[in-house]
PDB file of C-alpha atoms in Angstrom:
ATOM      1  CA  UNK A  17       0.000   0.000   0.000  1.00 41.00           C
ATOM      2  CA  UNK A  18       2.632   2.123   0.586  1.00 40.00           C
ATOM      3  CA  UNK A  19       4.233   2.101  -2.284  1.00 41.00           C
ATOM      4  CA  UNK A  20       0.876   2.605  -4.144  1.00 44.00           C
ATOM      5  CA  UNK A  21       0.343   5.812  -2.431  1.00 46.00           C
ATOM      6  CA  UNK A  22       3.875   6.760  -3.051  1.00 46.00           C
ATOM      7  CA  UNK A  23       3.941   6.374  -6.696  1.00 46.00           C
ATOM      8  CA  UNK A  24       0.419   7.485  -6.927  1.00 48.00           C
ATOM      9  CA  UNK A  25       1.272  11.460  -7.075  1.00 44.00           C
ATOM     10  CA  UNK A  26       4.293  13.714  -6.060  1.00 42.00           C
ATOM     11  CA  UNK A  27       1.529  15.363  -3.979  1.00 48.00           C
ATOM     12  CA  UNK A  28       0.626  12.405  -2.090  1.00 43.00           C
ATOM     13  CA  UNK A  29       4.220  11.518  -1.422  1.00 42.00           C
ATOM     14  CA  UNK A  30       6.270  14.817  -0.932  1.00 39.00           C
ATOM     15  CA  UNK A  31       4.602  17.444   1.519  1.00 42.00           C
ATOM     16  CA  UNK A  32       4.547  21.119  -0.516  1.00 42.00           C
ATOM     17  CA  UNK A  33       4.209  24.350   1.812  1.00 38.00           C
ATOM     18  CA  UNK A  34       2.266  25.649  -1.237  1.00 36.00           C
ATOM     19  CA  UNK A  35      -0.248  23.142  -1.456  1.00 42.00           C
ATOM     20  CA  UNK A  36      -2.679  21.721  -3.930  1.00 50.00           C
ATOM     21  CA  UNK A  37      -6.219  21.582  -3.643  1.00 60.00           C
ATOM     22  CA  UNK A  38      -6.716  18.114  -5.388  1.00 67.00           C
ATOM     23  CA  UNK A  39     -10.296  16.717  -4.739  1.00 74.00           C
ATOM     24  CA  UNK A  40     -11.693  19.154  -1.126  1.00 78.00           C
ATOM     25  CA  UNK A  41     -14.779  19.843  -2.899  1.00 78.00           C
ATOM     26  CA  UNK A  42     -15.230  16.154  -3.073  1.00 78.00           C
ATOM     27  CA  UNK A  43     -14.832  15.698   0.280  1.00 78.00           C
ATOM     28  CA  UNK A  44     -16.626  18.693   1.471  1.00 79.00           C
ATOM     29  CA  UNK A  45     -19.729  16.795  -0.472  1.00 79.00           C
ATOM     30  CA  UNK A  46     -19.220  13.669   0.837  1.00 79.00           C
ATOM     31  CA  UNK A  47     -19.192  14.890   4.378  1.00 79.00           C
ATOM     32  CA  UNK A  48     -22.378  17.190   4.002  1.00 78.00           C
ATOM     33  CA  UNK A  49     -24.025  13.893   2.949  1.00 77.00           C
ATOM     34  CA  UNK A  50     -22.983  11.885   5.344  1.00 76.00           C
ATOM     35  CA  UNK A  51     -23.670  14.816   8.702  1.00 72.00           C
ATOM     36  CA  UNK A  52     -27.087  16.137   7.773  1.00 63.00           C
ATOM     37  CA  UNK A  53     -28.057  13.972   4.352  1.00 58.00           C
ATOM     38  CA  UNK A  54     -27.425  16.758   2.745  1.00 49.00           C
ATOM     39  CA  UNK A  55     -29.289  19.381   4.236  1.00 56.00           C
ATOM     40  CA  UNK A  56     -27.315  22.214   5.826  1.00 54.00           C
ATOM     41  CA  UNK A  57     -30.474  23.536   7.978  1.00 59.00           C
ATOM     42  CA  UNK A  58     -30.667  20.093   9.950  1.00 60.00           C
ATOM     43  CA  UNK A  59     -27.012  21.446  11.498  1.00 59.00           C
ATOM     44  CA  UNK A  60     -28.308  24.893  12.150  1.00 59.00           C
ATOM     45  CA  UNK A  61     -31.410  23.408  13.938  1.00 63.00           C
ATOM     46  CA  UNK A  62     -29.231  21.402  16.199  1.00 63.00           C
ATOM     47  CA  UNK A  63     -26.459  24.518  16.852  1.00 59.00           C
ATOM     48  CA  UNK A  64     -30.205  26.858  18.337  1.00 64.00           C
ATOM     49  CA  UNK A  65     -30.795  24.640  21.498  1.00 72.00           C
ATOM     50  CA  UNK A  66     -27.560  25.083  22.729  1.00 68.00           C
ATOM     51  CA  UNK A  67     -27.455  28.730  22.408  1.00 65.00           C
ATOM     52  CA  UNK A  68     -30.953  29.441  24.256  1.00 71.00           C
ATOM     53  CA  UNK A  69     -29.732  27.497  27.546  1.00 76.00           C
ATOM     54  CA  UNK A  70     -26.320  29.115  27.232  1.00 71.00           C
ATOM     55  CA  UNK A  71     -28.259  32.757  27.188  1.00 72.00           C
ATOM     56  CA  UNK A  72     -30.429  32.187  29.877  1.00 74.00           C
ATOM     57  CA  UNK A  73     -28.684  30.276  32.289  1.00 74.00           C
ATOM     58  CA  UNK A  74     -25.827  32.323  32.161  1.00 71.00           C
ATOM     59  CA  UNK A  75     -26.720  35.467  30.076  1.00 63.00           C
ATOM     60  CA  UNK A  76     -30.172  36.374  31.870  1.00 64.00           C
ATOM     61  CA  UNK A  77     -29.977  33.945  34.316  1.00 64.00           C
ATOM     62  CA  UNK A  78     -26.963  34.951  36.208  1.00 67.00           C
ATOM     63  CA  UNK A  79     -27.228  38.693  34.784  1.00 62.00           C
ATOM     64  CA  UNK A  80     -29.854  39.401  36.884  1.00 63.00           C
ATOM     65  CA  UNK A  81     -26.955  38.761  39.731  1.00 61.00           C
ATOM     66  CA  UNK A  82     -24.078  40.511  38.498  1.00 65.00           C
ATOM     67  CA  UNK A  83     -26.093  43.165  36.895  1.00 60.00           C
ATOM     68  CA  UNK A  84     -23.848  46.008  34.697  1.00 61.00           C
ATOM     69  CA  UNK A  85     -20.097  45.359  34.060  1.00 64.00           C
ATOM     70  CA  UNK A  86     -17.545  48.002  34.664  1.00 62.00           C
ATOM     71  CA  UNK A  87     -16.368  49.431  31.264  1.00 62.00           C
ATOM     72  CA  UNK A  88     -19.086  47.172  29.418  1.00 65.00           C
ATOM     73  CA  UNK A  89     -21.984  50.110  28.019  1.00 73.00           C
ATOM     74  CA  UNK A  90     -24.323  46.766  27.484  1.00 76.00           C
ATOM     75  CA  UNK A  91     -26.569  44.381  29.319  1.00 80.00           C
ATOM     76  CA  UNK A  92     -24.702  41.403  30.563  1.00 81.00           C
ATOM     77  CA  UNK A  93     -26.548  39.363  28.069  1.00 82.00           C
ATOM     78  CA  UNK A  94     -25.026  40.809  25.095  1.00 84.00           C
ATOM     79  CA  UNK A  95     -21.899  41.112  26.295  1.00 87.00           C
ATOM     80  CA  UNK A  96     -21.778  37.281  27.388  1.00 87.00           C
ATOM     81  CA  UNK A  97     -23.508  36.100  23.619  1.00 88.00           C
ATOM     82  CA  UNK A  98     -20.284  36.751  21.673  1.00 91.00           C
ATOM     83  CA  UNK A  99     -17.991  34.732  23.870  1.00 91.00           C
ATOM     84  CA  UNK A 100     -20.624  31.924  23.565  1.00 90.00           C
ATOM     85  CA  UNK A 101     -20.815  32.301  19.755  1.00 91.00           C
ATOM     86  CA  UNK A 102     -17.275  32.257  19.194  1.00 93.00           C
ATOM     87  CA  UNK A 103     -16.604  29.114  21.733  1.00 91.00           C
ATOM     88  CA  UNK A 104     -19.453  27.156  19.824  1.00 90.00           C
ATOM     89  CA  UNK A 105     -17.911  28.243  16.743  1.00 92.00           C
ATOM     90  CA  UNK A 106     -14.756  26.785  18.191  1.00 92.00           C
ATOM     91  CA  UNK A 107     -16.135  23.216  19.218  1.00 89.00           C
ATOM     92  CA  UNK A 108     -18.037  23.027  16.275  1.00 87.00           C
ATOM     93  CA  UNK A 109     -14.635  23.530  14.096  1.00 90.00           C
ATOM     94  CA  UNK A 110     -11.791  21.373  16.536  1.00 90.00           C
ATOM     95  CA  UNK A 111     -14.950  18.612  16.778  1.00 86.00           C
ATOM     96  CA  UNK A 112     -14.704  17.584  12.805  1.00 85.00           C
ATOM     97  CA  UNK A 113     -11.166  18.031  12.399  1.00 88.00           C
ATOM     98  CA  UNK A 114     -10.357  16.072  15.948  1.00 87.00           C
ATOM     99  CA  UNK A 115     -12.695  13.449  17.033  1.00 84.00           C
ATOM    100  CA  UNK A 116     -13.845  13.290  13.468  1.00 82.00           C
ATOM    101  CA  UNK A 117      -9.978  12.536  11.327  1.00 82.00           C
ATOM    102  CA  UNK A 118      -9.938  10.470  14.844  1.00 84.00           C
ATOM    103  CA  UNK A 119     -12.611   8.041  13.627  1.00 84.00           C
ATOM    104  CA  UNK A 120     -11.595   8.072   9.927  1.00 82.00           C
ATOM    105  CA  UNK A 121      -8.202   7.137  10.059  1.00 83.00           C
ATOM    106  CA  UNK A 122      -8.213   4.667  13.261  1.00 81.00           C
ATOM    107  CA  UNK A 123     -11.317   3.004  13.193  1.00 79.00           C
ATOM    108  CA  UNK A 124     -13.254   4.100   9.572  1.00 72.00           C
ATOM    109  CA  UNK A 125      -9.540   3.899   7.588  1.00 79.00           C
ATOM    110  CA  UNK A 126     -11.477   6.192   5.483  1.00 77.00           C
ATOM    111  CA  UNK A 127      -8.225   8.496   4.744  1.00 78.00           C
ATOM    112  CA  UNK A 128      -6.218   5.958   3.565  1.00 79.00           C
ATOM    113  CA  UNK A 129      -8.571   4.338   1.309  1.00 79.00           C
ATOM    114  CA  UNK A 130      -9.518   7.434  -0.098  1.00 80.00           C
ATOM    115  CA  UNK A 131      -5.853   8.597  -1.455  1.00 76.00           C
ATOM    116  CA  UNK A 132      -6.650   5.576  -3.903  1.00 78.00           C
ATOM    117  CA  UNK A 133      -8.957   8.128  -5.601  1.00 78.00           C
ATOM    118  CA  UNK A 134      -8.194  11.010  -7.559  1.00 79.00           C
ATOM    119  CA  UNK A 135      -8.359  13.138  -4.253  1.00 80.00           C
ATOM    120  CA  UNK A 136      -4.931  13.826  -3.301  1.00 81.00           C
ATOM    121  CA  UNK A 137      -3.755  14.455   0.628  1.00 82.00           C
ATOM    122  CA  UNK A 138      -3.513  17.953   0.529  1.00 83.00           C
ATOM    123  CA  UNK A 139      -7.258  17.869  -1.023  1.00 84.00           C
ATOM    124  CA  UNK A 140      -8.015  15.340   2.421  1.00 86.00           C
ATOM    125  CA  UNK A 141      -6.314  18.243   4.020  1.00 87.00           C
ATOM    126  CA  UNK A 142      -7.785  21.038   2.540  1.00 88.00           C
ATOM    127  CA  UNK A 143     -11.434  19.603   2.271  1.00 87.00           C
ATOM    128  CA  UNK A 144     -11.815  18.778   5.938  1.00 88.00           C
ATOM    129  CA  UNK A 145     -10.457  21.895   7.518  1.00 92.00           C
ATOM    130  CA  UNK A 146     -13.265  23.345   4.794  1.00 90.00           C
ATOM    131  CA  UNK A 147     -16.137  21.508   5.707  1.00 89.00           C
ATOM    132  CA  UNK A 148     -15.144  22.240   9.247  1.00 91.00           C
ATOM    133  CA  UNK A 149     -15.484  26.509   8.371  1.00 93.00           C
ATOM    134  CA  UNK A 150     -18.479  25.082   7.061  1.00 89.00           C
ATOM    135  CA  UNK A 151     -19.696  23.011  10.162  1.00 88.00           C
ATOM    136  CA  UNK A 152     -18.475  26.307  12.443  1.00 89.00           C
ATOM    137  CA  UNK A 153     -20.471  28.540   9.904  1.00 91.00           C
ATOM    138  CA  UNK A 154     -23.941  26.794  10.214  1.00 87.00           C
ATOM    139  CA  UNK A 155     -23.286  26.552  13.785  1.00 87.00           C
ATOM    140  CA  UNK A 156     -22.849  30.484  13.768  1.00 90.00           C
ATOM    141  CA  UNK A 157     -26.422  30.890  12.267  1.00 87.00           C
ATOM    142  CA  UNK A 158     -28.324  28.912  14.646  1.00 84.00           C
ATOM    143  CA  UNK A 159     -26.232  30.824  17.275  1.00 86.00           C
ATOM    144  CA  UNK A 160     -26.835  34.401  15.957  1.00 89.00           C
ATOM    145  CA  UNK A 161     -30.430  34.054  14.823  1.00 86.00           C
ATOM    146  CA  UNK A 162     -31.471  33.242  18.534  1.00 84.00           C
ATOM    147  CA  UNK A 163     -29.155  36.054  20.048  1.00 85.00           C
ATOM    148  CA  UNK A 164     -31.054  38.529  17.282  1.00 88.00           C
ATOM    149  CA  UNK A 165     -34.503  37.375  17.690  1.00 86.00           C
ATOM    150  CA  UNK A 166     -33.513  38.008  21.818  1.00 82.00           C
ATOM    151  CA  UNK A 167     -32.642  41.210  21.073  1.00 84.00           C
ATOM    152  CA  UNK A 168     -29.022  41.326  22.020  1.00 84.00           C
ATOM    153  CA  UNK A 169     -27.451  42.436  18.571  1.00 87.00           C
ATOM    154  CA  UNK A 170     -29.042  43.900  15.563  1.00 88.00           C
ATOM    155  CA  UNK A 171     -29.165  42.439  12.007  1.00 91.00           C
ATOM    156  CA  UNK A 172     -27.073  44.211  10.714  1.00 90.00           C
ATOM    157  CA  UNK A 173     -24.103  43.355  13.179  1.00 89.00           C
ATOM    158  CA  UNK A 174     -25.408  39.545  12.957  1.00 90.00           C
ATOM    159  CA  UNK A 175     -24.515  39.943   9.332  1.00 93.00           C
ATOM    160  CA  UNK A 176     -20.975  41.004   9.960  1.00 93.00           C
ATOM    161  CA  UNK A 177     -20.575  38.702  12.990  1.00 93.00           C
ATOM    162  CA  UNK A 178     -21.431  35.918  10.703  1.00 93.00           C
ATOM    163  CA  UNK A 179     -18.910  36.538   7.738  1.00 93.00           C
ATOM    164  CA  UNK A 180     -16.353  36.888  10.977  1.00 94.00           C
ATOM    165  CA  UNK A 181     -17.238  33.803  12.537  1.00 95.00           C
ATOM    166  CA  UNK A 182     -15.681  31.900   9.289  1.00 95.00           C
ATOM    167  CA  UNK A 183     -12.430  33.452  10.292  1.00 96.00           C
ATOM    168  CA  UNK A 184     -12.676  31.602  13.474  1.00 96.00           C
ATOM    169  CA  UNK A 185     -13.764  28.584  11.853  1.00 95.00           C
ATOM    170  CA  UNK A 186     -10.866  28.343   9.723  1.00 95.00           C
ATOM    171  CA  UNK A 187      -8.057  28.967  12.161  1.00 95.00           C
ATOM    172  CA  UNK A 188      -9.304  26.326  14.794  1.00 95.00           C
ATOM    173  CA  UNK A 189     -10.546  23.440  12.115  1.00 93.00           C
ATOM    174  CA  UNK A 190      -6.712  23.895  11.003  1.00 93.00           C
ATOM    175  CA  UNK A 191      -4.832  23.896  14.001  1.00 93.00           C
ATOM    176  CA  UNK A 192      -7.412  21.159  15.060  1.00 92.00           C
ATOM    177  CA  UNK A 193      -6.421  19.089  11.951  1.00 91.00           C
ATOM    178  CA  UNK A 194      -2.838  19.671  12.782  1.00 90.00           C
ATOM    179  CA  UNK A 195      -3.484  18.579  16.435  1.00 90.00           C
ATOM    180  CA  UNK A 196      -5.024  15.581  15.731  1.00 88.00           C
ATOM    181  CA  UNK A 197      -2.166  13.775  14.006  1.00 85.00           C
ATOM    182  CA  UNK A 198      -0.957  13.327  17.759  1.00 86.00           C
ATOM    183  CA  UNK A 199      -4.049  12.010  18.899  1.00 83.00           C
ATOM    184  CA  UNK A 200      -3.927   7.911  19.812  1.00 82.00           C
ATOM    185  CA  UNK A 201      -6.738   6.843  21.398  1.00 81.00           C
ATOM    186  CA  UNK A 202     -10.117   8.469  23.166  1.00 85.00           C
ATOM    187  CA  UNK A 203      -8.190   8.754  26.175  1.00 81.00           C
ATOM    188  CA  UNK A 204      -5.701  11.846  24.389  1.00 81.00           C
ATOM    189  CA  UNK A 205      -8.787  13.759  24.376  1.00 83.00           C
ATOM    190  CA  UNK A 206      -9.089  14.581  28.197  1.00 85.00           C
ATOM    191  CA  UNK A 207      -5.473  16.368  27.651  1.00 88.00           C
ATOM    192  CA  UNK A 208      -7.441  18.710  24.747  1.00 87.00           C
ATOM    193  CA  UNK A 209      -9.723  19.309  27.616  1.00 86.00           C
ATOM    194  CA  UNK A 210      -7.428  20.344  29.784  1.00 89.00           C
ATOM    195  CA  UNK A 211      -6.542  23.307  27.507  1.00 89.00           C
ATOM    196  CA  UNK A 212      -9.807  24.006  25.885  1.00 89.00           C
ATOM    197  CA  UNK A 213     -11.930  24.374  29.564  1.00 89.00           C
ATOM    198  CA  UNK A 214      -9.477  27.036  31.134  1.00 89.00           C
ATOM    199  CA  UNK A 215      -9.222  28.762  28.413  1.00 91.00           C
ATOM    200  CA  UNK A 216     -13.265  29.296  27.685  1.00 89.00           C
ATOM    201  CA  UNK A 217     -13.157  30.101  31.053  1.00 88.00           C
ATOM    202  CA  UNK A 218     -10.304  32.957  31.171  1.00 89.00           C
ATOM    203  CA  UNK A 219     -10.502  34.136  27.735  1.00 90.00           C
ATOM    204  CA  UNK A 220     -13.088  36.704  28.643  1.00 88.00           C
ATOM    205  CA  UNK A 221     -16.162  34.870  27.415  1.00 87.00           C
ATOM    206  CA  UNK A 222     -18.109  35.756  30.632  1.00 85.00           C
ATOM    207  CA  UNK A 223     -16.143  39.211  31.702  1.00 83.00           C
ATOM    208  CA  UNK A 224     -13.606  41.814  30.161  1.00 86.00           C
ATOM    209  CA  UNK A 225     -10.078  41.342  30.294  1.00 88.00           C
ATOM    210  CA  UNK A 226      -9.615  44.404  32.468  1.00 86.00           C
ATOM    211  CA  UNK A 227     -10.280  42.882  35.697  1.00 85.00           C
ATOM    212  CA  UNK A 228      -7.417  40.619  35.752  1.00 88.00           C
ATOM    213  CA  UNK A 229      -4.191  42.218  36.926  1.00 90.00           C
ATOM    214  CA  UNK A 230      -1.840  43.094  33.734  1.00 90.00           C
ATOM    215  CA  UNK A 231       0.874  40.473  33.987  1.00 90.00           C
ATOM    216  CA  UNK A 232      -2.286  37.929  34.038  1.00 91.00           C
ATOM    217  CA  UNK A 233      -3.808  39.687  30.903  1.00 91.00           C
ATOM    218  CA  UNK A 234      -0.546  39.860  28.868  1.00 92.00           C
ATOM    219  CA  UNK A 235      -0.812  36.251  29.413  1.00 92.00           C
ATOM    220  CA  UNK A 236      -4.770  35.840  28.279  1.00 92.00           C
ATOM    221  CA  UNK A 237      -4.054  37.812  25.120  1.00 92.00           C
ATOM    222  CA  UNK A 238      -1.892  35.097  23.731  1.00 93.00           C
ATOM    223  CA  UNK A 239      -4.771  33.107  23.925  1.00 94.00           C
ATOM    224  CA  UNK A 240      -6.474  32.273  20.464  1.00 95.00           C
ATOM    225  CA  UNK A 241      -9.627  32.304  22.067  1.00 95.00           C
ATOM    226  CA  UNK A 242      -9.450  35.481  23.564  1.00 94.00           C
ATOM    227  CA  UNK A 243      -8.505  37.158  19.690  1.00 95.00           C
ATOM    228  CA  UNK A 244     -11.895  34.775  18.845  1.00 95.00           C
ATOM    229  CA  UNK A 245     -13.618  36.411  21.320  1.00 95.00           C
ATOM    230  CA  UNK A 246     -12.651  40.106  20.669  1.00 94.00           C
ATOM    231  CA  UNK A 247     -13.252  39.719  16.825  1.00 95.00           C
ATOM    232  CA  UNK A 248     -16.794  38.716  17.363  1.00 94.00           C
ATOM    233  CA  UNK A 249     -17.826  40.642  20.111  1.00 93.00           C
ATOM    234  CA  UNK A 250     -16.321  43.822  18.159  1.00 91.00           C
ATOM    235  CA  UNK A 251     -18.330  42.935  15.433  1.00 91.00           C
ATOM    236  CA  UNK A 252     -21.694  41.970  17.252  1.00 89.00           C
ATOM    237  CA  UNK A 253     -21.869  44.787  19.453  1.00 86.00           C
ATOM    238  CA  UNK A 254     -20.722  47.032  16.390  1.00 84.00           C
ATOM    239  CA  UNK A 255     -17.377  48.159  17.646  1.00 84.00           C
ATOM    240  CA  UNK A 256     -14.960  48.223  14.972  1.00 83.00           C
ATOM    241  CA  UNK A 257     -11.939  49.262  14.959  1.00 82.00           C
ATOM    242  CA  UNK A 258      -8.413  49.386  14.558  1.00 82.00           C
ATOM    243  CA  UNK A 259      -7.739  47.325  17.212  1.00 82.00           C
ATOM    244  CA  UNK A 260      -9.444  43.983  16.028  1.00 89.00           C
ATOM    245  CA  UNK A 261      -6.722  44.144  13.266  1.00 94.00           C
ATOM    246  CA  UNK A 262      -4.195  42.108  15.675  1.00 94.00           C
ATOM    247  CA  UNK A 263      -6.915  39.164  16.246  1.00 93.00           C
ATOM    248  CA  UNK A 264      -7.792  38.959  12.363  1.00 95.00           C
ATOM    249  CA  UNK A 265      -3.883  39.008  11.665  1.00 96.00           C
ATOM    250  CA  UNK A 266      -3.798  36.243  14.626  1.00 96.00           C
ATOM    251  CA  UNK A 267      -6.339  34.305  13.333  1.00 96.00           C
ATOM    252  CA  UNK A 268      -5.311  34.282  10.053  1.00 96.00           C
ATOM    253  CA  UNK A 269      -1.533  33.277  10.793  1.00 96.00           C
ATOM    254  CA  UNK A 270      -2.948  30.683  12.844  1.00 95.00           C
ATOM    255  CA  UNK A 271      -5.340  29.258  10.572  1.00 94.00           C
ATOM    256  CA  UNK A 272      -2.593  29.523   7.409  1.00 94.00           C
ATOM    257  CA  UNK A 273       0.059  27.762  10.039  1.00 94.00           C
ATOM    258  CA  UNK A 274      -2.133  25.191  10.471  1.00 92.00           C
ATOM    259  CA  UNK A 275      -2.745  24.280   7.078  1.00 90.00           C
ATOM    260  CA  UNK A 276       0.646  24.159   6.515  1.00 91.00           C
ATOM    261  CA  UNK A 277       1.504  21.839   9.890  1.00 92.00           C
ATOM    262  CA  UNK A 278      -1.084  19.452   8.908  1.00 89.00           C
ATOM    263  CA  UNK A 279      -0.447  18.799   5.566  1.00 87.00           C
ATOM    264  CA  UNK A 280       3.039  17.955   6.597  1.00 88.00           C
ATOM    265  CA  UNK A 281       1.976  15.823   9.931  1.00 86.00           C
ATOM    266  CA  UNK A 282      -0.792  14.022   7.850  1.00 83.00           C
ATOM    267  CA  UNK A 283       2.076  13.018   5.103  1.00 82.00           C
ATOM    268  CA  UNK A 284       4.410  11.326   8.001  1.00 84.00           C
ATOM    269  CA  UNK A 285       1.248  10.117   9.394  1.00 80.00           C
ATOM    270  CA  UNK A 286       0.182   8.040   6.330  1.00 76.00           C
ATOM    271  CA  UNK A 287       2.656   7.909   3.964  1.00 69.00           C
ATOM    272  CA  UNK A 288       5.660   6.645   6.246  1.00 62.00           C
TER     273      UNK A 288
END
């Protein structure tokens, strides 16, 4: 088999830092199928319920409690919504290129059947950290239609929160795709945990970064969550500015990085 592969296509065989984009749309199709029988809504429908306990356990729920946040000119609500859409965006993203590649190469050997097609590895590559901006995206709808028909951002900033949310999508399905490489069993997943629970938890989803001391948010601005986080909230609660240029830059460097790292970790992975 290996051999197969190897003569198959320089592609296949020798990673490129400039990729090629053999065969994603093939596999972007074949995974739509497969999710929601190819109906994009049936996502979006499962991405509102989450959302609406989310906003009013936490959002009005606890809101009520804390009541106005220093610094923050909003309700509690809104200012918690963003952080919540761009940590579901987040799951949605690391969820098909982790657990997901997980399944397909260990138990489904999906990947390495597939490089016997015309679909090439960097296509694999490319075409799952797609569908997963695609997975992130519907889940973004669901998410910002409730949060608008609540009343906690209008339209018009749902509109640009949404075309931001693929941002997000794209720079956590690839470092996602990229992580999982090192993943060897279910167990490896608790130490993704480990990472991804502080880190929704101190990347200012539920307060502004202001009220940690500065050494402490030096520290949370490294976070990619955080530059999530500020992107989205910027561009729900319609404060654009200069300043969200450092998380797009962030999030784009991380996403292209990404790409890059998991083309060459999926090559070792399956070709040696």
């Amino acid at each position: 088999m290996l051999e197969n592969l190897k003569n198959r296509a320089p592609d296949t065989a020798v990673p490129s830092v400039v990729p090629r984009w053999g065969g994603a749309h093939f596999l972007v199709f074949r995974n739509l199928r497969v999710h929601a029988g190819g109906n994009p809504w049936t996502m979006a429908m499962y991405s509102i319920f989450e959302p609406i306990l989310y906003l009013l356990a936490i959002g009005v729920g606890i809101g009520q409690l804390v009541g106005d946040v220093e610094g923050v000119k909003v309700t509690y609500a809104a200012f918690v919504a963003p952080g919540l859409l761009a940590t579901a965006v987040m799951n949605s993203a690391l969820h098909e290129t982790m657990e997901g590649a997980f399944v397909k190469f260990t138990h489904d050997r999906f990947y390495q059947s597939i490089l016997f097609t015309p679909v090439s590895l960097t296509g694999i590559v490319v075409g799952e950290v797609a569908w997963a901006v695609l997975r992130g995206f519907v889940t973004a709808m669901g998410f910002l239609l409730v949060i608008t028909v609540f009343g906690l951002i209008s339209w018009s900033d749902a509109l640009v929160a949404a075309a931001a949310t693929l941002l997000v999508a794209f720079a956590f399905g690839a470092a996602g795709l990229a992580v999982a490489t090192r993943i060897r069993a279910w167990s490896d997943f608790q130490y993704v945990q480990l990472v991804l629970l502080p880190m929704f938890l101190f990347a200012t989803t539920f307060y502004p970064v202001t009220v940690y001391p500065r050494p402490v948010q030096v520290a949370v601005e490294l976070l990619p969550l955080y530059h999530a986080i500020q992107l989205l909230r910027g561009c729900a609660l319609g404060e654009i500015d200069s300043g969200l240029i450092v998380s797009v830059v962030y999030l784009l460097v991380m996403g292209a990085l990404g790409l890059v790292v998991a083309r060459r970790q999926w090559a070792r992975v399956m070709l040696h």
